């Protein structure tokens, strides 16, 4: 006699783990985009705003209002963005119906990387050929120095995003070496467009901070304020012009407030660096932190206040001396299973 | 005296990446540069700068810079070598005490030298050095060993192999020897500044126990010359 064997769908289901990350079809992404646009209009309607001029910032604000979340990780909070930002770009299937791959370098494994290397090398050879032609004709080679400081190469992550392929550190460094070799040739200006694809502009001056103009008080004396922090200390400093070099902290003279020489040296550091010790008067308030932290906070506050009195070049010099950066070092937290931030418990053999 | 890590292909290829210093763990991102507080570097007018310096300045203008630590200052009295020595002398974070000891040491050196100066006859007065900073630097320079020993295990046995030392290592050893000497080999009642000033003056004249220790190290290295080929770096 035959017996019925009952099988569940679990047996018939293929091994899910081996298929890799989820693959999104083009139709799926299109549907998501349509849904997103529709949802955007609904949201604009709900918020009482015009659906036509509803920007991404408005969407973010609306979602933050409708779904408030106290989670620390911004990526974990509810978000509504265009599907291209949420679903990572994936490569379309690289082979045709008969199973033959389209690209000739498919079987290397890193087809886009190797094709990129081949392209760049071809550009290098063409530049060298052009150079030879120019020298054969006897014309001088132009050598315009590229602004090294204003641009940087793409980072490994950006290159990976561009190629849609994983790269190793070695691969990335080899590519950058090749690019640098190309740039180093005198007639590399021909391939400027190609090179620009792989370089990004760095903001030339790191002085993105706006320098406030001087304020004048009742007697016509110029003054400016600055705020500084260091560890847990918060300080505000008011620097007055036409002074004798007197410094007052929380109502007391610095000689009484900071008995240690090192702290007083730190307070005078910005003034001594600019060479204007006896010219300014300073009144500061500081709270929190310890002795050294308060001195560091006042130093930062006074340096920030002095920016308004001084030329741009001197501000750049102050920045390069480390006077204008906020010190990010704070007390490291204690970890569970250890006695302190680094110290482990005494190891006992038994 | 630790052997350097094995230099691999990856490290050589990565070495050309400019301005990126590998840090173990730091609150600053690796692209931050060290601050420079010396005023002379900034007071140079534009024409005097060479091409290299101009390029360096341009590159520096685009990069973020770390905050200056509390020990760094642009004043004339701030000396990096003396700050390093003070930090090494410091116990349990008591910088106030370490700094006062350092100040007392320099004062003691000055006093002793002035005494000698006033007692000396006219012709010898010029040879006596009174500046305590000069004496400190010269004494440390005299204490620095040129060659050191490193433990290399080969075939089960550990050999002491003579090895050239880096500048940082030389300075560190000189300061470490000075401090350990002053902490251990002194009478219970003598204070640190007095003993330190004594040792510094002896080292300045190339005498004293620290110089002897340096010579002992050099002799050991000379004796173990046969194993020098064990070094692979």
Coordinates of C-alpha atoms in Angstrom, one line a residue:
Chain A
X1 CA 0.0 0.0 0.0
X2 CA 1.1 3.6 -0.6
X3 CA 1.3 6.1 2.2
X4 CA 0.9 9.8 1.7
X5 CA 4.0 11.7 2.8
X6 CA 3.2 15.2 4.0
X7 CA 5.8 17.8 3.0
X8 CA 5.8 21.4 4.1
X9 CA 6.7 24.4 2.1
X10 CA 9.9 24.7 4.1
X11 CA 11.3 21.6 2.3
X12 CA 10.5 23.0 -1.1
X13 CA 11.9 26.5 -0.3
X14 CA 15.4 27.0 -1.6
X15 CA 18.3 27.9 0.7
X16 CA 17.6 31.5 1.4
X17 CA 21.0 32.5 2.9
X18 CA 23.0 31.6 -0.2
X19 CA 21.3 34.0 -2.5
X20 CA 23.1 37.1 -1.1
X21 CA 21.7 40.6 -0.4
X22 CA 18.2 41.4 -1.7
X23 CA 18.1 42.3 -5.3
X24 CA 15.7 45.0 -6.4
X25 CA 14.3 44.9 -9.9
X26 CA 13.9 48.1 -11.9
X27 CA 10.1 47.7 -11.9
X28 CA 10.2 47.6 -8.1
X29 CA 12.3 50.7 -7.8
X30 CA 10.0 52.5 -10.3
X31 CA 7.0 51.5 -8.2
X32 CA 8.7 52.8 -5.0
X33 CA 9.4 56.1 -6.7
X34 CA 5.8 56.5 -7.7
X35 CA 4.6 55.7 -4.2
X36 CA 7.1 58.2 -2.8
X37 CA 5.9 61.0 -5.0
X38 CA 2.3 60.2 -4.1
X39 CA 3.1 60.1 -0.4
X40 CA 4.9 63.4 -0.7
X41 CA 1.8 65.0 -2.1
X42 CA -0.4 63.4 0.6
X43 CA 2.0 64.7 3.3
X44 CA 2.0 68.2 1.9
X45 CA -1.8 68.1 2.0
X46 CA -1.8 66.9 5.6
X47 CA 0.6 69.7 6.6
X48 CA -1.5 72.2 4.8
X49 CA 1.3 73.2 2.4
X50 CA 1.5 73.4 -1.4
X51 CA 2.2 69.9 -2.9
X52 CA 4.1 71.4 -5.9
X53 CA 6.7 73.2 -3.8
X54 CA 7.3 70.6 -1.1
X55 CA 11.1 70.1 -0.7
X56 CA 13.0 67.4 1.0
X57 CA 13.7 69.6 4.0
X58 CA 10.0 70.2 4.4
X59 CA 9.5 66.4 4.3
X60 CA 12.1 65.9 7.0
X61 CA 10.5 68.5 9.2
X62 CA 7.0 67.0 8.7
X63 CA 8.1 63.5 9.6
X64 CA 10.0 64.7 12.6
X65 CA 6.8 66.5 13.7
X66 CA 4.4 63.6 13.0
X67 CA 6.7 60.8 14.3
X68 CA 8.9 62.3 17.2
X69 CA 11.6 59.9 18.2
X70 CA 14.2 60.2 20.9
X71 CA 16.6 57.6 19.5
X72 CA 20.3 58.6 19.4
X73 CA 21.1 57.1 16.0
X74 CA 19.7 59.3 13.3
X75 CA 19.7 56.4 10.9
X76 CA 17.2 54.5 13.2
X77 CA 14.6 57.3 13.3
X78 CA 11.7 57.3 10.9
X79 CA 12.7 58.8 7.6
X80 CA 11.1 59.4 4.2
X81 CA 13.6 59.9 1.4
X82 CA 13.7 59.4 -2.3
X83 CA 14.1 55.6 -3.1
X84 CA 17.4 56.1 -4.8
X85 CA 18.9 57.3 -1.5
X86 CA 17.4 54.3 0.5
X87 CA 17.9 51.4 -1.9
X88 CA 21.6 51.2 -2.8
X89 CA 22.4 51.2 -6.5
X90 CA 22.8 47.7 -7.8
X91 CA 24.4 46.5 -11.0
X92 CA 22.1 45.1 -13.6
X93 CA 22.7 41.5 -14.6
X94 CA 26.0 41.4 -16.4
X95 CA 25.2 38.5 -18.8
X96 CA 22.7 38.0 -21.6
X97 CA 20.1 35.2 -22.1
X98 CA 22.6 32.8 -23.5
X99 CA 24.8 33.2 -20.4
X100 CA 27.6 35.0 -22.1
X101 CA 28.8 38.1 -20.2
X102 CA 28.6 41.5 -21.9
X103 CA 31.9 42.9 -20.6
X104 CA 35.2 41.3 -21.8
X105 CA 36.8 41.5 -18.4
X106 CA 33.8 39.9 -16.5
X107 CA 35.8 36.8 -15.5
X108 CA 38.4 38.9 -13.7
X109 CA 35.9 39.4 -10.9
X110 CA 36.5 43.2 -10.7
X111 CA 35.5 44.2 -14.2
X112 CA 34.9 47.9 -13.7
X113 CA 38.1 48.4 -11.7
X114 CA 40.3 46.7 -14.3
X115 CA 38.5 48.5 -17.2
X116 CA 39.1 51.8 -15.3
X117 CA 42.8 51.0 -14.9
X118 CA 43.1 50.1 -18.6
X119 CA 41.4 53.4 -19.6
X120 CA 43.7 55.5 -17.3
X121 CA 46.7 53.8 -18.7
X122 CA 45.6 54.4 -22.2
X123 CA 45.3 58.1 -21.3
X124 CA 48.8 58.0 -19.9
X125 CA 50.2 56.5 -23.1
X126 CA 48.3 59.1 -25.3
X127 CA 49.8 61.9 -23.2
X128 CA 53.3 60.5 -23.6
X129 CA 52.7 60.2 -27.3
X130 CA 51.6 63.9 -27.5
X131 CA 54.6 64.9 -25.4
X132 CA 56.9 63.1 -27.9
X133 CA 55.2 64.8 -30.8
X134 CA 55.7 68.2 -29.1
X135 CA 59.3 67.7 -28.4
X136 CA 59.9 66.4 -31.9
X137 CA 58.5 69.6 -33.2
X138 CA 60.8 71.5 -30.9
X139 CA 58.1 73.5 -29.1
X140 CA 58.5 74.1 -25.3
X141 CA 56.4 71.9 -23.0
X142 CA 53.9 73.8 -21.0
X143 CA 54.2 73.2 -17.3
X144 CA 51.4 74.9 -15.4
X145 CA 51.5 73.8 -11.8
X146 CA 48.2 72.3 -10.6
X147 CA 46.9 73.6 -7.4
X148 CA 47.7 70.7 -5.1
X149 CA 46.2 72.3 -2.0
X150 CA 42.8 73.0 -3.5
X151 CA 41.8 69.5 -4.6
X152 CA 41.9 65.9 -3.3
X153 CA 41.4 62.5 -4.9
X154 CA 38.2 60.5 -4.4
X155 CA 38.2 58.4 -1.2
X156 CA 38.0 54.6 -1.5
X157 CA 34.3 54.7 -0.5
X158 CA 33.5 57.3 -3.1
X159 CA 35.3 55.2 -5.8
X160 CA 33.5 52.1 -4.7
X161 CA 30.2 54.0 -5.1
X162 CA 31.2 55.1 -8.5
X163 CA 32.2 51.7 -9.7
X164 CA 29.5 49.8 -7.9
X165 CA 32.1 47.2 -6.9
X166 CA 34.1 46.4 -3.8
X167 CA 37.7 47.5 -3.9
X168 CA 40.6 46.5 -1.7
X169 CA 43.1 49.0 -0.1
X170 CA 45.8 47.8 -2.5
X171 CA 43.6 48.3 -5.6
X172 CA 42.7 51.8 -4.5
X173 CA 46.3 52.8 -3.8
X174 CA 47.4 51.5 -7.2
X175 CA 44.7 53.5 -8.9
X176 CA 45.7 56.7 -7.1
X177 CA 49.4 56.0 -7.9
X178 CA 48.5 55.8 -11.6
X179 CA 46.5 59.0 -11.4
X180 CA 49.3 60.8 -9.8
X181 CA 51.7 59.5 -12.4
X182 CA 49.4 60.9 -15.1
X183 CA 49.2 64.3 -13.4
X184 CA 52.9 64.5 -13.0
X185 CA 53.5 64.5 -16.7
X186 CA 54.0 68.0 -18.2
X187 CA 51.3 67.8 -20.9
X188 CA 48.6 66.3 -18.7
X189 CA 46.4 69.3 -19.4
X190 CA 44.9 67.4 -22.4
X191 CA 43.3 64.9 -20.1
X192 CA 42.1 67.5 -17.6
X193 CA 38.5 66.5 -18.0
X194 CA 39.2 62.9 -17.3
X195 CA 41.2 63.7 -14.2
X196 CA 38.5 66.0 -12.9
X197 CA 36.2 63.1 -12.7
X198 CA 38.3 61.7 -9.9
X199 CA 39.2 64.8 -8.0
X200 CA 37.2 66.8 -5.6
X201 CA 37.6 70.4 -4.6
X202 CA 38.6 71.1 -1.0
X203 CA 37.4 74.4 0.5
X204 CA 40.6 76.4 -0.1
X205 CA 40.5 78.2 3.3
X206 CA 39.5 76.4 6.4
X207 CA 38.3 79.7 7.7
X208 CA 34.7 78.9 7.2
X209 CA 34.0 80.6 10.5
X210 CA 32.7 84.2 10.2
X211 CA 34.7 86.8 12.0
X212 CA 32.4 89.2 13.9
X213 CA 33.0 92.9 13.5
X214 CA 34.1 95.0 16.5
X215 CA 31.5 96.5 18.9
X216 CA 31.9 99.8 20.6
X217 CA 30.6 100.6 24.1
X218 CA 29.5 103.9 25.6
X219 CA 32.9 105.5 26.0
X220 CA 33.9 104.6 22.3
X221 CA 36.3 101.9 23.3
X222 CA 36.2 98.9 21.0
X223 CA 35.5 95.5 22.5
X224 CA 34.6 92.0 21.4
X225 CA 33.4 88.8 23.1
X226 CA 34.4 85.1 22.7
X227 CA 33.3 81.8 24.2
X228 CA 35.4 78.8 24.9
X229 CA 35.1 75.3 26.3
X230 CA 37.5 72.7 27.5
X231 CA 36.4 69.4 29.1
X232 CA 33.5 70.6 31.3
X233 CA 34.6 74.2 31.7
X234 CA 32.7 77.0 30.0
X235 CA 34.2 80.5 29.7
X236 CA 33.2 83.8 28.2
X237 CA 35.8 86.5 27.6
X238 CA 35.3 90.2 26.8
X239 CA 38.4 91.9 25.4
X240 CA 38.5 95.7 25.5
X241 CA 40.9 97.9 23.5
X242 CA 43.1 100.7 24.9
X243 CA 43.9 98.7 28.0
X244 CA 46.8 98.1 30.3
X245 CA 46.9 94.3 30.1
X246 CA 44.8 93.7 33.2
X247 CA 43.0 90.4 33.2
X248 CA 40.0 89.7 35.6
X249 CA 38.5 86.3 36.1
X250 CA 35.1 85.9 37.9
X251 CA 35.8 89.2 39.7
X252 CA 39.3 88.4 40.9
X253 CA 42.7 89.1 39.5
X254 CA 44.4 86.2 37.6
X255 CA 47.3 86.2 40.1
X256 CA 44.8 85.2 42.8
X257 CA 42.6 83.0 40.7
X258 CA 45.3 81.0 39.0
X259 CA 48.2 80.4 41.5
X260 CA 49.9 78.0 39.1
X261 CA 52.3 79.6 36.5
X262 CA 51.3 77.2 33.7
X263 CA 47.7 78.5 33.8
X264 CA 48.7 82.1 33.6
X265 CA 51.1 81.3 30.7
X266 CA 48.1 79.7 28.9
X267 CA 46.0 82.9 29.5
X268 CA 48.7 85.1 28.0
X269 CA 49.5 82.7 25.1
X270 CA 47.2 84.4 22.5
X271 CA 48.3 87.9 23.5
X272 CA 52.0 86.9 23.5
X273 CA 51.7 85.2 20.1
X274 CA 50.2 88.3 18.5
X275 CA 52.8 90.5 20.4
X276 CA 50.1 92.7 21.9
X277 CA 50.5 92.1 25.7
X278 CA 49.9 95.5 27.3
X279 CA 47.3 96.7 24.8
X280 CA 44.1 94.9 25.8
X281 CA 42.0 94.5 28.9
X282 CA 40.2 91.3 29.6
X283 CA 37.2 90.5 31.8
X284 CA 36.2 86.8 31.8
X285 CA 33.7 84.5 33.6
X286 CA 34.3 80.8 33.8
X287 CA 32.5 77.9 35.5
X288 CA 32.9 74.1 35.7
X289 CA 35.9 71.9 35.1
X290 CA 39.2 72.0 37.0
X291 CA 42.1 74.4 37.1
X292 CA 43.7 73.5 33.8
X293 CA 40.4 73.1 32.0
X294 CA 39.3 76.6 33.1
X295 CA 42.6 78.0 31.8
X296 CA 42.2 76.3 28.5
X297 CA 38.6 77.5 28.1
X298 CA 39.6 81.1 28.8
X299 CA 42.5 80.8 26.3
X300 CA 40.1 79.6 23.6
X301 CA 37.5 82.4 24.5
X302 CA 40.2 85.1 24.4
X303 CA 41.6 83.8 21.1
X304 CA 38.1 83.9 19.5
X305 CA 37.6 87.4 20.8
X306 CA 40.9 88.6 19.4
X307 CA 40.0 87.5 15.9
X308 CA 38.0 90.7 15.4
X309 CA 41.0 92.9 16.3
X310 CA 43.4 91.3 14.0
X311 CA 44.1 90.9 10.2
X312 CA 43.0 87.7 8.4
X313 CA 46.6 86.5 8.0
X314 CA 47.2 86.7 11.7
X315 CA 43.9 84.8 12.3
X316 CA 45.3 82.0 10.0
X317 CA 48.6 82.0 12.0
X318 CA 46.6 81.7 15.2
X319 CA 44.7 78.8 13.8
X320 CA 48.0 77.1 12.7
X321 CA 49.3 77.6 16.3
X322 CA 46.4 75.6 17.6
X323 CA 44.7 78.5 19.4
X324 CA 41.4 78.5 17.7
X325 CA 40.5 74.7 17.7
X326 CA 38.2 73.4 20.4
X327 CA 40.1 70.6 22.3
X328 CA 37.9 67.5 21.8
X329 CA 39.6 65.4 24.5
X330 CA 37.2 64.5 27.3
X331 CA 37.3 62.0 30.1
X332 CA 36.9 58.5 28.6
X333 CA 34.0 56.5 30.0
X334 CA 34.4 53.5 32.2
X335 CA 33.5 50.2 30.5
X336 CA 31.7 47.3 32.1
X337 CA 34.0 44.4 33.0
X338 CA 36.9 46.8 33.5
X339 CA 37.9 48.8 36.5
X340 CA 38.4 52.1 34.6
X341 CA 38.5 53.3 31.0
X342 CA 41.6 51.2 30.2
X343 CA 42.6 49.4 33.4
X344 CA 41.3 45.8 33.6
X345 CA 40.5 44.0 36.9
X346 CA 43.4 42.2 38.5
X347 CA 43.9 38.8 36.7
X348 CA 43.8 36.0 39.2
X349 CA 44.9 32.6 38.0
X350 CA 42.4 30.7 40.2
Chain B
X1 CA 64.5 48.7 22.0
X2 CA 61.7 46.9 20.1
X3 CA 62.1 45.6 16.6
X4 CA 59.9 47.4 14.0
X5 CA 56.8 45.7 12.5
X6 CA 57.3 43.7 9.3
X7 CA 57.3 46.0 6.3
X8 CA 54.8 44.5 3.8
X9 CA 53.9 45.4 0.3
X10 CA 50.7 47.0 1.6
X11 CA 52.5 49.3 3.9
X12 CA 55.0 50.4 1.2
X13 CA 52.1 51.2 -1.1
X14 CA 50.2 53.0 1.6
X15 CA 53.2 55.0 2.7
X16 CA 52.9 57.6 -0.1
X17 CA 49.4 58.8 1.0
X18 CA 50.3 62.3 2.2
X19 CA 49.4 63.8 5.5
X20 CA 47.6 60.7 6.9
X21 CA 49.2 59.6 10.2
X22 CA 48.0 56.3 11.5
X23 CA 46.9 56.7 15.1
X24 CA 45.8 54.0 17.4
X25 CA 42.9 55.8 18.9
X26 CA 42.5 59.5 19.2
X27 CA 39.7 62.0 19.6
X28 CA 41.1 63.8 16.6
X29 CA 40.5 62.5 13.1
X30 CA 43.8 61.3 11.4
X31 CA 43.9 64.3 9.0
X32 CA 44.5 66.8 11.9
X33 CA 48.1 68.3 11.9
X34 CA 50.2 69.2 14.9
X35 CA 50.2 72.9 16.0
X36 CA 53.3 75.0 15.8
X37 CA 53.6 77.8 18.3
X38 CA 57.0 79.3 17.5
X39 CA 56.6 82.9 16.6
X40 CA 59.7 83.1 14.3
X41 CA 58.1 80.8 11.8
X42 CA 55.2 83.1 11.3
X43 CA 57.2 86.4 11.3
X44 CA 59.1 85.6 8.1
X45 CA 58.1 87.9 5.3
X46 CA 56.7 86.3 2.1
X47 CA 59.8 86.9 0.0
X48 CA 62.2 85.0 2.2
X49 CA 60.1 81.8 2.0
X50 CA 61.5 79.1 -0.3
X51 CA 59.3 77.3 -2.8
X52 CA 59.0 74.3 -0.5
X53 CA 57.9 76.4 2.4
X54 CA 55.3 78.2 0.3
X55 CA 53.9 74.9 -0.8
X56 CA 53.9 73.6 2.7
X57 CA 52.0 76.7 3.9
X58 CA 49.4 76.3 1.1
X59 CA 48.8 72.7 2.1
X60 CA 48.6 73.6 5.7
X61 CA 45.9 76.2 5.0
X62 CA 43.5 73.5 3.8
X63 CA 43.9 71.1 6.7
X64 CA 42.5 71.2 10.2
X65 CA 44.9 71.6 13.1
X66 CA 44.8 70.1 16.6
X67 CA 44.3 72.4 19.6
X68 CA 47.6 73.3 21.4
X69 CA 48.0 71.3 24.6
X70 CA 48.4 73.2 27.9
X71 CA 52.1 72.6 28.0
X72 CA 52.7 74.4 24.6
X73 CA 53.1 78.1 24.5
X74 CA 54.9 80.7 22.4
X75 CA 56.7 82.3 25.3
X76 CA 60.5 82.4 25.4
X77 CA 60.6 80.4 28.6
X78 CA 58.8 77.4 27.1
X79 CA 61.3 74.7 26.1
X80 CA 60.1 71.4 24.7
X81 CA 63.0 69.4 26.1
X82 CA 62.4 70.8 29.6
X83 CA 58.6 70.1 29.4
X84 CA 59.4 66.5 28.4
X85 CA 61.8 66.1 31.3
X86 CA 59.2 67.6 33.7
X87 CA 56.6 65.2 32.5
X88 CA 58.9 62.3 33.0
X89 CA 59.7 63.4 36.5
X90 CA 56.0 63.8 37.3
X91 CA 54.3 61.3 39.7
X92 CA 50.6 60.6 39.7
X93 CA 49.8 63.6 37.6
X94 CA 51.3 66.1 40.1
X95 CA 52.5 68.6 37.5
X96 CA 52.7 71.5 40.0
X97 CA 55.3 69.6 42.1
X98 CA 57.3 68.4 39.1
X99 CA 57.4 71.9 37.6
X100 CA 58.5 73.5 41.0
X101 CA 61.2 70.8 41.3
X102 CA 62.5 71.6 37.8
X103 CA 62.5 75.3 38.6
X104 CA 64.4 74.7 41.9
X105 CA 66.9 72.5 40.0
X106 CA 67.7 75.2 37.4
X107 CA 68.0 77.8 40.2
X108 CA 70.4 75.5 42.1
X109 CA 72.5 75.0 39.0
X110 CA 72.6 78.8 38.5
X111 CA 73.7 79.4 42.1
X112 CA 76.5 76.8 42.0
X113 CA 77.8 78.1 38.7
X114 CA 77.7 81.7 40.0
X115 CA 79.6 80.7 43.1
X116 CA 82.3 79.1 40.9
X117 CA 82.3 82.2 38.7
X118 CA 83.0 84.6 41.5
X119 CA 85.7 82.4 43.0
X120 CA 87.5 81.8 39.8
X121 CA 90.5 83.9 38.6
X122 CA 90.1 86.4 35.8
X123 CA 91.3 84.3 32.9
X124 CA 89.0 81.4 33.7
X125 CA 85.9 83.5 34.1
X126 CA 84.9 83.2 30.5
X127 CA 85.0 79.4 30.4
X128 CA 82.4 78.9 33.1
X129 CA 78.9 78.5 31.7
X130 CA 76.2 80.1 33.8
X131 CA 73.1 79.6 31.7
X132 CA 71.2 76.7 33.3
X133 CA 69.3 75.9 30.0
X134 CA 72.6 75.5 28.1
X135 CA 74.0 73.3 30.8
X136 CA 70.8 71.1 30.8
X137 CA 70.9 70.7 27.0
X138 CA 74.6 69.9 26.9
X139 CA 74.4 67.5 29.8
X140 CA 71.5 65.6 28.2
X141 CA 73.4 65.5 24.9
X142 CA 76.5 64.1 26.6
X143 CA 74.3 61.4 28.3
X144 CA 72.8 60.1 25.0
X145 CA 74.0 56.7 24.0
X146 CA 74.8 56.2 20.3
X147 CA 74.2 52.5 20.1
X148 CA 71.9 50.2 22.0
X149 CA 71.2 46.6 22.6
X150 CA 68.2 44.6 21.5
X151 CA 67.0 41.1 22.5
X152 CA 66.8 38.9 19.4
X153 CA 65.7 35.2 19.8
X154 CA 67.4 32.9 17.3
X155 CA 67.4 29.1 17.6
X156 CA 66.0 29.1 21.1
X157 CA 68.7 31.4 22.5
X158 CA 68.2 35.1 23.2
X159 CA 71.2 37.3 22.1
X160 CA 71.9 40.9 22.9
X161 CA 72.4 42.5 19.5
X162 CA 73.9 46.0 19.0
X163 CA 71.5 48.2 17.2
X164 CA 71.6 51.9 16.1
X165 CA 69.1 54.0 18.1
X166 CA 66.7 56.6 16.9
X167 CA 66.9 60.2 18.1
X168 CA 63.8 60.0 20.2
X169 CA 65.0 56.8 21.8
X170 CA 68.4 58.4 22.7
X171 CA 66.8 61.4 24.3
X172 CA 64.4 59.2 26.2
X173 CA 67.2 57.0 27.5
X174 CA 69.3 59.9 28.6
X175 CA 66.4 61.5 30.6
X176 CA 65.3 58.1 32.0
X177 CA 68.8 57.3 33.3
X178 CA 69.1 60.8 34.8
X179 CA 65.8 60.5 36.7
X180 CA 66.3 56.9 38.0
X181 CA 69.9 57.8 39.1
X182 CA 68.6 60.8 41.1
X183 CA 65.8 58.8 42.7
X184 CA 67.7 55.8 43.8
X185 CA 71.4 56.6 44.5
X186 CA 71.0 59.4 46.9
X187 CA 71.1 59.9 50.7
X188 CA 67.7 59.8 52.3
X189 CA 67.9 63.5 53.4
X190 CA 69.0 65.1 50.1
X191 CA 66.3 66.7 48.1
X192 CA 65.7 66.0 44.4
X193 CA 66.7 69.4 43.0
X194 CA 70.0 69.3 44.8
X195 CA 70.9 65.8 43.6
X196 CA 69.6 66.6 40.0
X197 CA 71.7 69.8 39.8
X198 CA 74.8 67.8 41.0
X199 CA 74.2 65.1 38.3
X200 CA 73.6 67.7 35.6
X201 CA 76.8 69.5 36.3
X202 CA 78.8 66.3 36.4
X203 CA 77.2 65.2 33.1
X204 CA 78.0 68.6 31.6
X205 CA 81.7 67.9 32.3
X206 CA 81.4 64.3 31.0
X207 CA 81.9 62.8 34.4
X208 CA 79.5 61.1 36.8
X209 CA 77.5 57.8 37.1
X210 CA 75.2 58.4 34.1
X211 CA 78.1 58.9 31.7
X212 CA 79.6 55.8 33.2
X213 CA 76.4 53.9 32.5
X214 CA 76.5 55.1 28.9
X215 CA 80.1 53.9 28.5
X216 CA 79.2 50.5 30.0
X217 CA 76.4 50.2 27.4
X218 CA 78.8 51.1 24.6
X219 CA 81.3 48.6 25.8
X220 CA 78.7 45.8 25.9
X221 CA 77.7 46.7 22.4
X222 CA 81.3 46.6 21.3
X223 CA 81.7 43.2 23.0
X224 CA 78.6 41.8 21.3
X225 CA 79.8 43.0 17.9
X226 CA 79.9 39.4 16.6
X227 CA 76.1 39.2 16.7
X228 CA 75.5 42.4 14.8
X229 CA 74.6 40.5 11.6
X230 CA 71.5 39.1 13.4
X231 CA 69.8 42.4 12.9
X232 CA 67.6 42.5 9.8
X233 CA 66.4 46.1 9.8

